XYZ file of C-alpha atoms in Angstrom:
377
model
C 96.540 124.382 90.601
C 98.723 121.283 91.656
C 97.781 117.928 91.070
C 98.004 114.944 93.521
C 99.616 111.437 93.023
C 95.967 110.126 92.278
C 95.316 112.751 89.514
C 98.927 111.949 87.793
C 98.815 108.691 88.397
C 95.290 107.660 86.291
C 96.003 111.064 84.183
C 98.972 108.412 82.758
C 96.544 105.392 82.911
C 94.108 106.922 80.917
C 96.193 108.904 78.330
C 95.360 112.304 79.508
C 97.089 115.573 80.063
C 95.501 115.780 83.386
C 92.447 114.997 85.638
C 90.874 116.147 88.712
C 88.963 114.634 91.773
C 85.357 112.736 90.585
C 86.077 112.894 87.259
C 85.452 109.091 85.382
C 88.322 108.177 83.263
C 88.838 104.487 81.691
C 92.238 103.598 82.375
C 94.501 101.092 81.385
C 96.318 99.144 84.098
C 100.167 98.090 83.696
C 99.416 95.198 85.989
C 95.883 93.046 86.344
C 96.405 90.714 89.597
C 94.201 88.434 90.978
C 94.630 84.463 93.210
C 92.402 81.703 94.108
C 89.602 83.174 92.996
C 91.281 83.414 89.194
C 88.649 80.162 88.723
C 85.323 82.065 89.542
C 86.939 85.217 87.316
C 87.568 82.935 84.316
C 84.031 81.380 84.911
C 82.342 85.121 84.283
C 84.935 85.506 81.341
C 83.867 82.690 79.575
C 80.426 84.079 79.761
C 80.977 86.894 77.722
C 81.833 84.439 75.191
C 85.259 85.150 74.453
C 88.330 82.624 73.841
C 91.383 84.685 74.681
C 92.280 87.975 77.142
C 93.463 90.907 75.886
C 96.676 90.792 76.762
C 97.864 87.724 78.789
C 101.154 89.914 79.840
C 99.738 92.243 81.710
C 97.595 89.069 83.881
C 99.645 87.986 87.154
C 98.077 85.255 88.988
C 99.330 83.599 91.912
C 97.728 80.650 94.161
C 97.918 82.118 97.746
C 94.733 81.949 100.270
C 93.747 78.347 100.525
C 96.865 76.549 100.281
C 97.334 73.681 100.223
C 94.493 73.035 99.176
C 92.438 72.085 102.102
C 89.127 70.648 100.467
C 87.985 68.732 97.234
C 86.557 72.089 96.316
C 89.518 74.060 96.663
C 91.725 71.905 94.667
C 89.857 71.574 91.674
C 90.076 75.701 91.684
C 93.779 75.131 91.692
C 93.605 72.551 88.953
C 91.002 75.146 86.699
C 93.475 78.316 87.169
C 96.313 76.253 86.263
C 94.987 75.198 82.909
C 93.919 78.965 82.610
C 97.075 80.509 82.464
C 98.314 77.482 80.770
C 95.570 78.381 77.740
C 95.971 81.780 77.842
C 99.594 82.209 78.094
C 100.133 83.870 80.956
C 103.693 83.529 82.230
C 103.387 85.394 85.545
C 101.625 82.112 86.876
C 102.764 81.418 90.616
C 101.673 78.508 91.935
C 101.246 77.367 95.459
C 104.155 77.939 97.715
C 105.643 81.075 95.787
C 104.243 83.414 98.950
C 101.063 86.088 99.408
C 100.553 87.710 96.189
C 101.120 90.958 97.149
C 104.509 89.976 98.698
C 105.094 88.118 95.313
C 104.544 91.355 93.179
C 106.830 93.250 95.064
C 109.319 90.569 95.055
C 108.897 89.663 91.502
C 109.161 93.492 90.580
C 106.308 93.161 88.554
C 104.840 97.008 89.616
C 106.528 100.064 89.735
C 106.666 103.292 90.083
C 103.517 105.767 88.535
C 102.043 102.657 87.166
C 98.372 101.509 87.566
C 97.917 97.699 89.700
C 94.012 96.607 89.511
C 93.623 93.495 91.592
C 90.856 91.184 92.796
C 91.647 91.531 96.395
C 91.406 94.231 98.913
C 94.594 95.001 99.893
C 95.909 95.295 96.709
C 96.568 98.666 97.722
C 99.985 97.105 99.413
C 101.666 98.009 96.614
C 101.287 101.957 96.836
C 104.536 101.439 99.109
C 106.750 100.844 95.553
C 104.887 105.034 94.376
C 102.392 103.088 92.695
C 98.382 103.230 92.422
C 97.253 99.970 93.570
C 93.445 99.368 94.059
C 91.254 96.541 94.757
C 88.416 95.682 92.426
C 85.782 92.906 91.760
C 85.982 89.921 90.081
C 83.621 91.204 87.455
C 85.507 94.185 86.871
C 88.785 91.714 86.427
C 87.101 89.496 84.136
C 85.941 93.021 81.973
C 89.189 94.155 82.236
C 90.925 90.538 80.743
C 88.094 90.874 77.906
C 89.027 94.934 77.016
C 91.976 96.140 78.629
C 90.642 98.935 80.132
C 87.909 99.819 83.214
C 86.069 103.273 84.421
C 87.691 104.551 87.444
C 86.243 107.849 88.976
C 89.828 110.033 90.122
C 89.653 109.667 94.224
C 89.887 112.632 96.463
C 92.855 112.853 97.975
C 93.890 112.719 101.752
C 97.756 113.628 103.048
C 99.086 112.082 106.402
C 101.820 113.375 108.091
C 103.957 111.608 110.292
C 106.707 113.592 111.815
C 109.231 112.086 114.669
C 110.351 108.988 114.493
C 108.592 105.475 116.014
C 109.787 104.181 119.657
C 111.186 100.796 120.426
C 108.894 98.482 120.032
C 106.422 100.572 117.974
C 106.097 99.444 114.753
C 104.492 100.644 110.623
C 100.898 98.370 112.151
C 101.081 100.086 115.499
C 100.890 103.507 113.752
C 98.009 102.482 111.461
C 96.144 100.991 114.087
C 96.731 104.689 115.525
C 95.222 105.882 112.602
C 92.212 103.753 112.210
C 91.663 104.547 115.661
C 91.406 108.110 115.552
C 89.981 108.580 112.217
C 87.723 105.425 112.135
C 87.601 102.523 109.580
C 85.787 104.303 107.280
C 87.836 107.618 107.334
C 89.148 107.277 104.128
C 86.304 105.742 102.144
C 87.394 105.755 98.500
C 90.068 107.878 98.786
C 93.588 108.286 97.846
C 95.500 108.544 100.834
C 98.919 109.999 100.324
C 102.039 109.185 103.573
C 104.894 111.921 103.735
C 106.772 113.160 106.630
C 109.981 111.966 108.790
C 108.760 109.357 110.219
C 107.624 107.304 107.016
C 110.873 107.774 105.024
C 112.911 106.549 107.894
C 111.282 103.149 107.734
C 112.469 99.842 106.234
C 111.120 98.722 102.930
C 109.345 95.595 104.898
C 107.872 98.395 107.228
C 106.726 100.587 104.252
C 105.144 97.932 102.799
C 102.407 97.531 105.736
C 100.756 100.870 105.561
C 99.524 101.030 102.297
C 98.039 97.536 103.176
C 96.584 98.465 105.773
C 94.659 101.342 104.256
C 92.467 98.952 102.959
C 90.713 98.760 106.425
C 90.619 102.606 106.467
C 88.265 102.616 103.515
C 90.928 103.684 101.145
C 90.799 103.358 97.379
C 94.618 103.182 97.112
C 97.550 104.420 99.406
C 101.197 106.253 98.023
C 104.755 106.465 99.761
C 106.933 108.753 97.474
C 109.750 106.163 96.182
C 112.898 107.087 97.073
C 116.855 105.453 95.875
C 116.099 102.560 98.224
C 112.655 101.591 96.115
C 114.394 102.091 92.834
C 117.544 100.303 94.180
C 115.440 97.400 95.278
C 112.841 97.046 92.055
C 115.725 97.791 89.761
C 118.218 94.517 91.021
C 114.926 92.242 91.547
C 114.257 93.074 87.581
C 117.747 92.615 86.605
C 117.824 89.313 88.557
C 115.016 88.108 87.077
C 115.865 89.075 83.485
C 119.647 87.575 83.823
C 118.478 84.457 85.606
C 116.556 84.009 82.008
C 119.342 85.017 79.716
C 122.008 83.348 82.030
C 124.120 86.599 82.290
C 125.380 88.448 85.123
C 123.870 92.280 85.951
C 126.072 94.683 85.796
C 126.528 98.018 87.602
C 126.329 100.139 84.471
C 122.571 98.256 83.746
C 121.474 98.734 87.368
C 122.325 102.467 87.259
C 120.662 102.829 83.834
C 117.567 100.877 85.679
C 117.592 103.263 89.012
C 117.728 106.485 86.375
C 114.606 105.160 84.411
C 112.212 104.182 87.611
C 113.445 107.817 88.742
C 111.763 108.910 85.572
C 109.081 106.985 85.981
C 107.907 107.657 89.494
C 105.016 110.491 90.043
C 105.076 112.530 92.794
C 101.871 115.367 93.740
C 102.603 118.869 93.329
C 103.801 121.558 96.643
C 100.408 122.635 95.616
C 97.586 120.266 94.978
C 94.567 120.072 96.795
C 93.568 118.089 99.586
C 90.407 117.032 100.535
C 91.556 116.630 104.138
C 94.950 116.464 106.050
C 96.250 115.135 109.088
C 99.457 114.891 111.214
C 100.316 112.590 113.568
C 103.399 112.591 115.694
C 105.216 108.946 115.590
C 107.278 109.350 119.337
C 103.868 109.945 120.694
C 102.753 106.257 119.468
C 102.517 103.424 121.855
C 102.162 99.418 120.587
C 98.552 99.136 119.952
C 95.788 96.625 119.487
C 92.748 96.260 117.948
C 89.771 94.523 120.048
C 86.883 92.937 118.566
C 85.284 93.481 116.373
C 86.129 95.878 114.696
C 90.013 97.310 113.381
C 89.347 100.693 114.662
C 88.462 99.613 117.994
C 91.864 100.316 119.281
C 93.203 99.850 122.400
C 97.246 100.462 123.857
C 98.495 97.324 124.148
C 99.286 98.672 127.884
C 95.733 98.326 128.662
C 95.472 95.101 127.977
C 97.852 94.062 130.264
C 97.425 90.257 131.416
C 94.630 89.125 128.904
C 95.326 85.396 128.293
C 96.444 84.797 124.528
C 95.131 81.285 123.418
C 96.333 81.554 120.281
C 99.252 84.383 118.481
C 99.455 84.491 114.936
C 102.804 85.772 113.364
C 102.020 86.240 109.312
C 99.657 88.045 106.644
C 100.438 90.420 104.323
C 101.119 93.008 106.615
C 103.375 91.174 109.295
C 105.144 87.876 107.562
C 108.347 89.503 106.728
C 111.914 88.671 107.753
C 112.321 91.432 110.029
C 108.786 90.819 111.980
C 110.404 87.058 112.048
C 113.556 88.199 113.364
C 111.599 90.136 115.825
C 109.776 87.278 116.927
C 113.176 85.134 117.189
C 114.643 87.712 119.284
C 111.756 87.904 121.817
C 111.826 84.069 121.980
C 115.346 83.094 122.506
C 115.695 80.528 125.097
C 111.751 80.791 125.743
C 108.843 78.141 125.121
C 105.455 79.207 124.337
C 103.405 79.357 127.198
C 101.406 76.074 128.317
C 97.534 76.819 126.337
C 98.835 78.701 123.851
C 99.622 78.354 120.416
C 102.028 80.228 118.054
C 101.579 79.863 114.689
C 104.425 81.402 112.152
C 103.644 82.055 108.356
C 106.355 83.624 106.260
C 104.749 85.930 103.540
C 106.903 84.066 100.771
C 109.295 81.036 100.018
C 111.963 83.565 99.595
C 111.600 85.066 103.184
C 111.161 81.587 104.544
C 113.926 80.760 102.951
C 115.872 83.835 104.411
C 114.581 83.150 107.721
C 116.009 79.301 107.829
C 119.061 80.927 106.696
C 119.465 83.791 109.486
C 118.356 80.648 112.319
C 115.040 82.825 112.976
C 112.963 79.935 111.773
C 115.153 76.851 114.020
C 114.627 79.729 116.882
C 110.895 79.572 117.033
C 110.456 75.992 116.657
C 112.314 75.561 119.722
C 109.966 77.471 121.749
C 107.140 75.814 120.213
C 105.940 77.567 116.973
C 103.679 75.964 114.607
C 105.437 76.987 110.997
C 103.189 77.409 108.383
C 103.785 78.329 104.710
């Protein structure tokens, strides 16, 4: 019998030849993320008496949802996590201003392919888009997993989406999960491993890939999983050799990037023609409208058709689904020679200094200050 992404993927983690649905391994996680609340995690760390994490590589920690800080409160957080990963060595500190953590990960190459990400946040599942199993956990669990290096995990069941066709104009990655959510309900894929093939998702842009798996966190989802292709290897493979010559002062060459692509290729899991699914759906992408979700809940979805001539007091462009350089150029474009409309507000957040810095570069960012956007970092 075949074996899904899930069941390779913590098989790995946990040192095992193989593992099926419900069973409880304790796996070991390549990459242990958490942000702001780093401060409360290193409180219930120090509790267990200890002096020093297991293994400070392995920690990324960047400062991301209440920056700057905007009370007393919040900065001396800031000022405790900083002299955390100052104590305990931890070199993948990012402080405030490097972008959404989940963006930074990606950007940093700090995941990849067929390796385990445990994070203190809920939609650390975004990072299923590089092949990899990304889940959210609590802060205890983070602080148990500094202290030993490992945590229980019970293998998820498994769910496969299809998307065949191809998205419209206009119609974007959120538009199709909002689809989703809608028809299967926000809890449709409680703590399960929800695995995206089909047409539809390996025609999209890495920025577009990247929202999906994020948004499975609203679907109930214990992780989510694109199958990487060249593009994901391409793009992990010159962000690591960027990073790694930008500290030795060299220059990548094409020989290391091609010995980098041929490794993640290696690495990268991908389930069986045969494994089992617990359930599967298909959804056809041409069929999708823009979509919306109404209060107050995600899956109460609405086309955005429907909703025709509601007044908008306030549009936020941003998040870790929607803050990247091509949802900014989209914005830019729409824009052009407007102004926002007279009691309404636009506020812009890039999802990281580099795509801010991308956007000032491509005029997207001068663009939507002079229709009146409020830019944000």
């Amino acid at each position: 019998m075949g074996k899904t992404f899930a069941e390779k993927a913590l098989a790995r983690a946990a040192g095992l030849s193989q593992v099926v649905a419900g069973q409880v391994v304790d796996a070991r996680p390549d990459v242990i993320l958490s942000h702001d609340n780093t401060a409360a995690i290193a409180g219930i760390f120090r509790s267990f008496e200890l002096e020093k994490v297991v293994d400070p590589d392995r920690l990324v920690i960047v400062l991301d949802h209440a920056v700057p800080a905007p009370t007393a409160q919040h900065a001396q957080n800031h000022v405790e996590v900083r002299q955390f990963a100052s104590e305990q060595g931890i070199k993948n500190f990012f402080d405030v201003g490097r972008g959404i953590c989940h963006q930074v990960v990606g950007e940093e190459a700090l995941i990849l392919p067929g390796q385990l990400l445990l994070g203190s946040d809920s939609h650390t599942t975004h990072s299923g888009w590089l092949g990899s199993f990304a889940a959210g956990i609590g802060r205890t669990e983070t602080a148990a997993l500094w202290a030993t290096g490992e945590l229980w995990l019970r293998v998820p069941e498994s769910m496969k989406i299809i998307v065949t066709g191809q998205l419209g104009r206009g119609v974007t990655p959120k538009d199709l999960c909002l689809h989703i959510l809608g028809k299967l309900g926000a809890e449709g894929g409680l703590y399960m491993s929800v695995e995206f093939s089909g047409p539809a998702i390996h025609s999209l842009s890495l920025a577009g890939r990247m929202v999906i798996p994020n948004m499975m966190a609203e679907f109930g989802a214990k992780n989510a999983y694109i199958p990487p292709d060249d593009a994901v290897f391409k793009d992990l493979a010159e962000r690591r050799l960027r990073r790694l010559a930008d500290a030795r002062m060299v220059t990548p060459t094409q020989e290391a990037l091609a010995e980098q692509v041929d490794w993640m290729r290696a690495l990268a899991l991908y389930p069986d023609p045969d494994a089992v699914y617990a359930a599967q759906h298909s959804f056809d992408a041409s069929a999708i409208e823009p979509n919306i979700a109404c209060p107050h809940s995600v899956d109460n979805v609405r086309p955005l058709s429907a909703l025709a001539g509601t007044r908008i007091h306030q549009a936020f462009i941003g998040t870790c689904t929607n803050g990247r350089l091509e949802d900014l150029q989209a914005a830019a474009e729409i824009v052009q020679g407007k102004k926002v409309a007279t009691g309404t507000r636009l506020l812009v957040i890039p999802a990281s200094a580099e795509i801010y810095a991308a956007a000032i570069c491509h005029g997207y960012i001068q663009t939507l200050l002079d229709a009146g956007a409020v830019i944000g970092t």
